[in-house]
Amino acid sequence: MKRRYWLMPAAAGLFAVLAGCSTPTVVTLQNGTQYITRDAPKTKTTDGFYEFEDISGKTVKVRADEVATVKPQD
């Protein structure tokens, strides 16, 4: 069997698996601002910040004491 015949189904399967791994998350700050992320944000780092990428692709870094909730999007 030629390589190109099995490469496309394998690539499609890989993309399907990776797409199932992301969990949209809502990060709500103490002031009411909400960010929707593509995936769960990194937990609090050693410097006391949460870091995540919002749905527009912008990297956001927020002090941990400003975060009210982090929960999966409904």
mmCIF file of C-alpha atoms in Angstrom:
data_model
loop_
_atom_site.group_PDB
_atom_site.id
_atom_site.type_symbol
_atom_site.label_atom_id
_atom_site.label_comp_id
_atom_site.label_asym_id
_atom_site.label_seq_id
_atom_site.Cartn_x
_atom_site.Cartn_y
_atom_site.Cartn_z
ATOM 1 C CA MET A 1 0.000 0.000 0.000
ATOM 2 C CA LYS A 2 1.315 3.423 -0.860
ATOM 3 C CA ARG A 3 2.311 5.738 1.930
ATOM 4 C CA ARG A 4 -0.102 8.532 1.039
ATOM 5 C CA TYR A 5 -3.122 6.255 1.456
ATOM 6 C CA TRP A 6 -2.513 5.607 5.146
ATOM 7 C CA LEU A 7 -0.924 8.957 6.029
ATOM 8 C CA MET A 8 -4.114 11.023 5.684
ATOM 9 C CA PRO A 9 -6.289 8.815 7.953
ATOM 10 C CA ALA A 10 -3.478 8.689 10.522
ATOM 11 C CA ALA A 11 -3.150 12.489 10.513
ATOM 12 C CA ALA A 12 -6.921 12.924 10.816
ATOM 13 C CA GLY A 13 -6.983 10.554 13.779
ATOM 14 C CA LEU A 14 -4.170 12.455 15.502
ATOM 15 C CA PHE A 15 -5.981 15.782 15.086
ATOM 16 C CA ALA A 16 -9.189 14.275 16.495
ATOM 17 C CA VAL A 17 -7.349 13.028 19.577
ATOM 18 C CA LEU A 18 -5.634 16.363 20.174
ATOM 19 C CA ALA A 19 -8.867 18.318 19.738
ATOM 20 C CA GLY A 20 -10.497 16.255 22.468
ATOM 21 C CA CYS A 21 -7.797 17.200 24.971
ATOM 22 C CA SER A 22 -8.637 20.886 25.308
ATOM 23 C CA THR A 23 -11.097 21.994 27.951
ATOM 24 C CA PRO A 24 -12.393 25.558 27.577
ATOM 25 C CA THR A 25 -12.145 27.248 30.966
ATOM 26 C CA VAL A 26 -13.560 30.471 32.418
ATOM 27 C CA VAL A 27 -11.221 32.470 34.663
ATOM 28 C CA THR A 28 -13.122 35.056 36.717
ATOM 29 C CA LEU A 29 -11.257 37.832 38.506
ATOM 30 C CA GLN A 30 -12.248 39.543 41.760
ATOM 31 C CA ASN A 31 -13.370 42.636 39.798
ATOM 32 C CA GLY A 32 -15.757 40.564 37.645
ATOM 33 C CA THR A 33 -13.613 40.387 34.505
ATOM 34 C CA GLN A 34 -13.896 37.009 32.783
ATOM 35 C CA TYR A 35 -11.418 35.358 30.454
ATOM 36 C CA ILE A 36 -12.315 32.313 28.360
ATOM 37 C CA THR A 37 -9.294 30.121 27.744
ATOM 38 C CA ARG A 38 -8.697 27.330 25.250
ATOM 39 C CA ASP A 39 -7.387 25.045 27.972
ATOM 40 C CA ALA A 40 -7.056 25.042 31.752
ATOM 41 C CA PRO A 41 -4.543 27.688 32.880
ATOM 42 C CA LYS A 42 -1.255 26.798 34.474
ATOM 43 C CA THR A 43 -1.669 26.673 38.218
ATOM 44 C CA LYS A 44 -0.143 29.342 40.359
ATOM 45 C CA THR A 45 3.529 29.726 39.493
ATOM 46 C CA THR A 46 6.358 30.276 41.952
ATOM 47 C CA ASP A 47 6.110 34.028 41.429
ATOM 48 C CA GLY A 48 2.404 34.027 42.423
ATOM 49 C CA PHE A 49 0.766 34.410 39.004
ATOM 50 C CA TYR A 50 -1.642 32.447 36.821
ATOM 51 C CA GLU A 51 -0.624 32.373 33.155
ATOM 52 C CA PHE A 52 -2.920 31.364 30.306
ATOM 53 C CA GLU A 53 -3.826 32.031 26.689
ATOM 54 C CA ASP A 54 -7.297 33.444 26.006
ATOM 55 C CA ILE A 55 -9.406 32.402 23.026
ATOM 56 C CA SER A 56 -8.015 35.226 20.879
ATOM 57 C CA GLY A 57 -4.484 33.865 21.394
ATOM 58 C CA LYS A 58 -3.307 36.593 23.762
ATOM 59 C CA THR A 59 -1.129 35.480 26.690
ATOM 60 C CA VAL A 60 -2.522 36.751 29.998
ATOM 61 C CA LYS A 61 -0.673 36.792 33.319
ATOM 62 C CA VAL A 62 -2.727 37.582 36.421
ATOM 63 C CA ARG A 63 -1.770 37.737 40.103
ATOM 64 C CA ALA A 64 -3.196 34.735 41.953
ATOM 65 C CA ASP A 65 -4.897 36.884 44.594
ATOM 66 C CA GLU A 66 -6.916 38.622 41.828
ATOM 67 C CA VAL A 67 -8.451 35.309 40.625
ATOM 68 C CA ALA A 68 -11.869 34.489 42.090
ATOM 69 C CA THR A 69 -12.689 31.247 40.226
ATOM 70 C CA VAL A 70 -11.326 28.907 37.577
ATOM 71 C CA LYS A 71 -13.925 26.487 36.228
ATOM 72 C CA PRO A 72 -14.752 24.620 33.012
ATOM 73 C CA GLN A 73 -16.995 26.474 30.593
ATOM 74 C CA ASP A 74 -20.604 25.242 30.519
#
